[in-house]
Amino acid sequence: MTLSYKETHSPVGKLKLVASSDSLVAVLWEQERPNRLKLDPSTRVSRHPILLETERQLTEYFAGKRTQFELALEMSGSEFQMKVWRALREIPFGQTKSYRDLATALGSSPRAVGLANGKNPLSIIVPCHRVVGSDGSLTGFAGGLQAKAALLALEAKAAATMNDWQVAEKLSRNPSTGSG
């Protein structure tokens, strides 16, 4: 498979976006552990529709204006990894789940979920950063725990802002009659 890549700067560091001709294949971290993922060689490009669209959506995400991504994704992994990655996409924006919660839902062990989570090729897009320890602690993340904390803080702030906006919107449509 012929792959192309583009590097982009973000609030959590430089990201390497990798795409095939028609799908996003990976979002990699600057300080990523070598060989965490096995990808075909890629060529650096400046103009690629999938990479430019990914960059645009990531910019919106980091600005707190996007809660989910609408991109063609191409992920390859074992059947179990794919199951875990689908479950990650179901974790709502601004919320977290523990490895134990995911393992229980998938009929697996927290360790197996953690290993599959660690092989997620699409960091941020497939939100593996939303998975935490049973006690709420931040554990393992390809981008580092500082980046994980920053992503969770960004989402918490954006979710709170969105909730405030939704409450204000509801109040403007249905003003309370009991205020005084």
PDB file of C-alpha atoms in Angstrom:
ATOM      1  CA  MET A   1       0.000   0.000   0.000  1.00  0.00           C
ATOM      2  CA  THR A   2       1.284   3.444  -0.896  1.00  0.00           C
ATOM      3  CA  LEU A   3       1.144   5.814   2.069  1.00  0.00           C
ATOM      4  CA  SER A   4       1.587   9.565   2.316  1.00  0.00           C
ATOM      5  CA  TYR A   5       2.222  11.664   5.398  1.00  0.00           C
ATOM      6  CA  LYS A   6       2.042  15.232   6.572  1.00  0.00           C
ATOM      7  CA  GLU A   7       3.353  16.673   9.810  1.00  0.00           C
ATOM      8  CA  THR A   8       1.245  19.185  11.682  1.00  0.00           C
ATOM      9  CA  HIS A   9       1.715  21.166  14.861  1.00  0.00           C
ATOM     10  CA  SER A  10      -0.850  20.928  17.651  1.00  0.00           C
ATOM     11  CA  PRO A  11      -1.202  22.037  21.268  1.00  0.00           C
ATOM     12  CA  VAL A  12       0.034  18.578  22.298  1.00  0.00           C
ATOM     13  CA  GLY A  13       3.075  18.551  20.022  1.00  0.00           C
ATOM     14  CA  LYS A  14       3.937  17.655  16.457  1.00  0.00           C
ATOM     15  CA  LEU A  15       1.712  14.977  14.919  1.00  0.00           C
ATOM     16  CA  LYS A  16       2.423  12.863  11.862  1.00  0.00           C
ATOM     17  CA  LEU A  17      -0.724  12.158   9.854  1.00  0.00           C
ATOM     18  CA  VAL A  18      -0.518   9.114   7.567  1.00  0.00           C
ATOM     19  CA  ALA A  19      -3.005   8.244   4.820  1.00  0.00           C
ATOM     20  CA  SER A  20      -3.548   5.851   1.966  1.00  0.00           C
ATOM     21  CA  SER A  21      -5.066   7.214  -1.230  1.00  0.00           C
ATOM     22  CA  ASP A  22      -8.541   7.325   0.319  1.00  0.00           C
ATOM     23  CA  SER A  23      -8.339   6.861   4.121  1.00  0.00           C
ATOM     24  CA  LEU A  24      -6.540   8.032   7.233  1.00  0.00           C
ATOM     25  CA  VAL A  25      -4.252   5.247   8.435  1.00  0.00           C
ATOM     26  CA  ALA A  26      -2.435   6.696  11.454  1.00  0.00           C
ATOM     27  CA  VAL A  27      -1.894   9.679  13.729  1.00  0.00           C
ATOM     28  CA  LEU A  28       1.576   9.349  15.236  1.00  0.00           C
ATOM     29  CA  TRP A  29       3.337  11.279  17.991  1.00  0.00           C
ATOM     30  CA  GLU A  30       6.693  13.003  17.671  1.00  0.00           C
ATOM     31  CA  GLN A  31       8.146  11.116  20.658  1.00  0.00           C
ATOM     32  CA  GLU A  32       6.418   7.867  19.777  1.00  0.00           C
ATOM     33  CA  ARG A  33       8.064   4.579  20.707  1.00  0.00           C
ATOM     34  CA  PRO A  34       9.749   3.176  17.582  1.00  0.00           C
ATOM     35  CA  ASN A  35       7.916   0.245  16.004  1.00  0.00           C
ATOM     36  CA  ARG A  36       4.769   0.681  18.129  1.00  0.00           C
ATOM     37  CA  LEU A  37       2.951   0.278  14.816  1.00  0.00           C
ATOM     38  CA  LYS A  38       4.018  -1.499  11.688  1.00  0.00           C
ATOM     39  CA  LEU A  39       3.273   0.712   8.686  1.00  0.00           C
ATOM     40  CA  ASP A  40       4.410   0.583   5.095  1.00  0.00           C
ATOM     41  CA  PRO A  41       6.935   3.288   4.147  1.00  0.00           C
ATOM     42  CA  SER A  42       5.358   6.659   3.459  1.00  0.00           C
ATOM     43  CA  THR A  43       6.187   9.719   1.372  1.00  0.00           C
ATOM     44  CA  ARG A  44       5.994  13.258   2.707  1.00  0.00           C
ATOM     45  CA  VAL A  45       3.451  15.393   0.851  1.00  0.00           C
ATOM     46  CA  SER A  46       2.066  18.871   1.307  1.00  0.00           C
ATOM     47  CA  ARG A  47      -1.260  18.437  -0.525  1.00  0.00           C
ATOM     48  CA  HIS A  48      -3.338  15.322   0.084  1.00  0.00           C
ATOM     49  CA  PRO A  49      -7.125  15.608   0.517  1.00  0.00           C
ATOM     50  CA  ILE A  50      -7.389  13.153   3.430  1.00  0.00           C
ATOM     51  CA  LEU A  51      -4.431  14.661   5.268  1.00  0.00           C
ATOM     52  CA  LEU A  52      -5.628  18.238   4.744  1.00  0.00           C
ATOM     53  CA  GLU A  53      -9.135  17.324   5.951  1.00  0.00           C
ATOM     54  CA  THR A  54      -7.690  15.541   8.995  1.00  0.00           C
ATOM     55  CA  GLU A  55      -5.581  18.583   9.797  1.00  0.00           C
ATOM     56  CA  ARG A  56      -8.647  20.843   9.469  1.00  0.00           C
ATOM     57  CA  GLN A  57     -10.756  18.649  11.766  1.00  0.00           C
ATOM     58  CA  LEU A  58      -7.950  18.384  14.325  1.00  0.00           C
ATOM     59  CA  THR A  59      -7.664  22.191  14.337  1.00  0.00           C
ATOM     60  CA  GLU A  60     -11.396  22.415  15.073  1.00  0.00           C
ATOM     61  CA  TYR A  61     -11.049  19.762  17.795  1.00  0.00           C
ATOM     62  CA  PHE A  62      -8.207  21.627  19.501  1.00  0.00           C
ATOM     63  CA  ALA A  63     -10.240  24.864  19.292  1.00  0.00           C
ATOM     64  CA  GLY A  64     -13.070  23.108  21.180  1.00  0.00           C
ATOM     65  CA  LYS A  65     -15.365  23.256  18.131  1.00  0.00           C
ATOM     66  CA  ARG A  66     -15.434  19.557  17.180  1.00  0.00           C
ATOM     67  CA  THR A  67     -16.487  16.624  19.349  1.00  0.00           C
ATOM     68  CA  GLN A  68     -16.191  13.823  16.808  1.00  0.00           C
ATOM     69  CA  PHE A  69     -14.299  13.211  13.619  1.00  0.00           C
ATOM     70  CA  GLU A  70     -15.830  12.514  10.234  1.00  0.00           C
ATOM     71  CA  LEU A  71     -13.029  10.904   8.304  1.00  0.00           C
ATOM     72  CA  ALA A  72     -12.579   7.768   6.233  1.00  0.00           C
ATOM     73  CA  LEU A  73     -10.478   5.488   8.449  1.00  0.00           C
ATOM     74  CA  GLU A  74      -8.456   2.431   7.541  1.00  0.00           C
ATOM     75  CA  MET A  75      -7.419   0.379  10.532  1.00  0.00           C
ATOM     76  CA  SER A  76      -5.827  -3.026  10.485  1.00  0.00           C
ATOM     77  CA  GLY A  77      -5.432  -5.213  13.516  1.00  0.00           C
ATOM     78  CA  SER A  78      -6.603  -8.426  15.079  1.00  0.00           C
ATOM     79  CA  GLU A  79     -10.320  -9.066  15.533  1.00  0.00           C
ATOM     80  CA  PHE A  80      -9.974  -8.245  19.233  1.00  0.00           C
ATOM     81  CA  GLN A  81      -8.049  -5.014  18.578  1.00  0.00           C
ATOM     82  CA  MET A  82     -10.752  -3.898  16.146  1.00  0.00           C
ATOM     83  CA  LYS A  83     -13.390  -4.651  18.799  1.00  0.00           C
ATOM     84  CA  VAL A  84     -11.528  -2.534  21.365  1.00  0.00           C
ATOM     85  CA  TRP A  85     -11.014   0.310  18.886  1.00  0.00           C
ATOM     86  CA  ARG A  86     -14.750   0.315  18.069  1.00  0.00           C
ATOM     87  CA  ALA A  87     -15.480   0.512  21.806  1.00  0.00           C
ATOM     88  CA  LEU A  88     -13.102   3.483  22.134  1.00  0.00           C
ATOM     89  CA  ARG A  89     -15.116   5.383  19.531  1.00  0.00           C
ATOM     90  CA  GLU A  90     -18.223   4.918  21.686  1.00  0.00           C
ATOM     91  CA  ILE A  91     -16.736   6.735  24.711  1.00  0.00           C
ATOM     92  CA  PRO A  92     -18.484  10.119  24.695  1.00  0.00           C
ATOM     93  CA  PHE A  93     -16.505  13.311  24.196  1.00  0.00           C
ATOM     94  CA  GLY A  94     -15.406  14.759  27.543  1.00  0.00           C
ATOM     95  CA  GLN A  95     -15.850  11.470  29.412  1.00  0.00           C
ATOM     96  CA  THR A  96     -13.594   8.600  30.385  1.00  0.00           C
ATOM     97  CA  LYS A  97     -13.898   4.864  30.957  1.00  0.00           C
ATOM     98  CA  SER A  98     -11.562   2.606  32.828  1.00  0.00           C
ATOM     99  CA  TYR A  99      -9.709  -0.313  31.309  1.00  0.00           C
ATOM    100  CA  ARG A 100     -11.762  -2.498  33.674  1.00  0.00           C
ATOM    101  CA  ASP A 101     -15.068  -1.027  32.400  1.00  0.00           C
ATOM    102  CA  LEU A 102     -14.070  -1.677  28.797  1.00  0.00           C
ATOM    103  CA  ALA A 103     -12.822  -5.182  29.629  1.00  0.00           C
ATOM    104  CA  THR A 104     -16.099  -6.043  31.362  1.00  0.00           C
ATOM    105  CA  ALA A 105     -18.130  -4.739  28.418  1.00  0.00           C
ATOM    106  CA  LEU A 106     -15.973  -6.727  25.982  1.00  0.00           C
ATOM    107  CA  GLY A 107     -15.744  -9.899  28.104  1.00  0.00           C
ATOM    108  CA  SER A 108     -11.994  -9.597  28.377  1.00  0.00           C
ATOM    109  CA  SER A 109      -9.258  -8.615  30.802  1.00  0.00           C
ATOM    110  CA  PRO A 110      -8.077  -5.069  31.519  1.00  0.00           C
ATOM    111  CA  ARG A 111      -4.572  -6.087  30.442  1.00  0.00           C
ATOM    112  CA  ALA A 112      -5.783  -7.318  27.030  1.00  0.00           C
ATOM    113  CA  VAL A 113      -7.760  -4.093  26.558  1.00  0.00           C
ATOM    114  CA  GLY A 114      -4.673  -2.075  27.521  1.00  0.00           C
ATOM    115  CA  LEU A 115      -2.494  -3.924  25.008  1.00  0.00           C
ATOM    116  CA  ALA A 116      -5.028  -3.390  22.210  1.00  0.00           C
ATOM    117  CA  ASN A 117      -5.441   0.243  23.242  1.00  0.00           C
ATOM    118  CA  GLY A 118      -1.671   0.700  23.005  1.00  0.00           C
ATOM    119  CA  LYS A 119      -1.720  -0.457  19.370  1.00  0.00           C
ATOM    120  CA  ASN A 120      -4.403   2.061  18.327  1.00  0.00           C
ATOM    121  CA  PRO A 121      -2.970   3.649  15.169  1.00  0.00           C
ATOM    122  CA  LEU A 122      -5.331   6.630  15.204  1.00  0.00           C
ATOM    123  CA  SER A 123      -4.579   8.529  18.412  1.00  0.00           C
ATOM    124  CA  ILE A 124      -7.034  11.343  19.160  1.00  0.00           C
ATOM    125  CA  ILE A 125      -9.307  10.318  16.249  1.00  0.00           C
ATOM    126  CA  VAL A 126     -10.039   6.971  17.929  1.00  0.00           C
ATOM    127  CA  PRO A 127      -9.945   8.354  21.484  1.00  0.00           C
ATOM    128  CA  CYS A 128      -7.685   5.993  23.406  1.00  0.00           C
ATOM    129  CA  HIS A 129      -6.811   8.974  25.641  1.00  0.00           C
ATOM    130  CA  ARG A 130     -10.281   8.609  27.227  1.00  0.00           C
ATOM    131  CA  VAL A 131      -9.270   5.335  28.896  1.00  0.00           C
ATOM    132  CA  VAL A 132      -7.964   5.645  32.459  1.00  0.00           C
ATOM    133  CA  GLY A 133      -7.051   3.415  35.379  1.00  0.00           C
ATOM    134  CA  SER A 134      -9.800   2.050  37.654  1.00  0.00           C
ATOM    135  CA  ASP A 135      -8.983   4.756  40.198  1.00  0.00           C
ATOM    136  CA  GLY A 136      -9.148   7.491  37.535  1.00  0.00           C
ATOM    137  CA  SER A 137      -5.371   7.731  37.226  1.00  0.00           C
ATOM    138  CA  LEU A 138      -3.728   8.414  33.889  1.00  0.00           C
ATOM    139  CA  THR A 139      -1.877   5.406  32.566  1.00  0.00           C
ATOM    140  CA  GLY A 140       0.005   4.526  29.385  1.00  0.00           C
ATOM    141  CA  PHE A 141      -0.392   6.676  26.302  1.00  0.00           C
ATOM    142  CA  ALA A 142       1.704   6.733  23.117  1.00  0.00           C
ATOM    143  CA  GLY A 143       1.829  10.544  23.215  1.00  0.00           C
ATOM    144  CA  GLY A 144       2.888  10.580  26.874  1.00  0.00           C
ATOM    145  CA  LEU A 145       0.863  11.239  30.007  1.00  0.00           C
ATOM    146  CA  GLN A 146       1.254  15.017  29.678  1.00  0.00           C
ATOM    147  CA  ALA A 147      -0.435  14.914  26.253  1.00  0.00           C
ATOM    148  CA  LYS A 148      -3.142  12.591  27.611  1.00  0.00           C
ATOM    149  CA  ALA A 149      -3.853  14.998  30.475  1.00  0.00           C
ATOM    150  CA  ALA A 150      -3.959  17.931  28.043  1.00  0.00           C
ATOM    151  CA  LEU A 151      -6.434  16.141  25.743  1.00  0.00           C
ATOM    152  CA  LEU A 152      -8.702  15.231  28.651  1.00  0.00           C
ATOM    153  CA  ALA A 153      -8.553  18.797  30.014  1.00  0.00           C
ATOM    154  CA  LEU A 154      -9.322  20.229  26.567  1.00  0.00           C
ATOM    155  CA  GLU A 155     -12.340  17.938  26.223  1.00  0.00           C
ATOM    156  CA  ALA A 156     -13.591  18.628  29.759  1.00  0.00           C
ATOM    157  CA  LYS A 157     -13.409  22.376  29.167  1.00  0.00           C
ATOM    158  CA  ALA A 158     -15.103  22.154  25.751  1.00  0.00           C
ATOM    159  CA  ALA A 159     -17.814  19.826  27.116  1.00  0.00           C
ATOM    160  CA  ALA A 160     -18.511  22.221  30.010  1.00  0.00           C
ATOM    161  CA  THR A 161     -18.727  25.156  27.600  1.00  0.00           C
ATOM    162  CA  MET A 162     -21.074  23.174  25.350  1.00  0.00           C
ATOM    163  CA  ASN A 163     -23.248  22.235  28.332  1.00  0.00           C
ATOM    164  CA  ASP A 164     -23.411  25.892  29.423  1.00  0.00           C
ATOM    165  CA  TRP A 165     -24.381  26.876  25.879  1.00  0.00           C
ATOM    166  CA  GLN A 166     -27.066  24.144  25.709  1.00  0.00           C
ATOM    167  CA  VAL A 167     -28.566  25.260  29.047  1.00  0.00           C
ATOM    168  CA  ALA A 168     -28.610  28.890  27.886  1.00  0.00           C
ATOM    169  CA  GLU A 169     -30.187  27.828  24.586  1.00  0.00           C
ATOM    170  CA  LYS A 170     -32.926  25.877  26.394  1.00  0.00           C
ATOM    171  CA  LEU A 171     -33.593  28.787  28.739  1.00  0.00           C
ATOM    172  CA  SER A 172     -33.905  31.207  25.829  1.00  0.00           C
ATOM    173  CA  ARG A 173     -36.520  28.943  24.218  1.00  0.00           C
ATOM    174  CA  ASN A 174     -38.401  28.100  27.444  1.00  0.00           C
ATOM    175  CA  PRO A 175     -37.818  30.793  30.041  1.00  0.00           C
ATOM    176  CA  SER A 176     -38.570  29.672  33.562  1.00  0.00           C
ATOM    177  CA  THR A 177     -41.763  31.102  34.976  1.00  0.00           C
ATOM    178  CA  GLY A 178     -40.628  30.544  38.541  1.00  0.00           C
ATOM    179  CA  SER A 179     -37.761  33.013  38.692  1.00  0.00           C
ATOM    180  CA  GLY A 180     -38.194  36.024  40.815  1.00  0.00           C
TER     181      GLY A 180
END
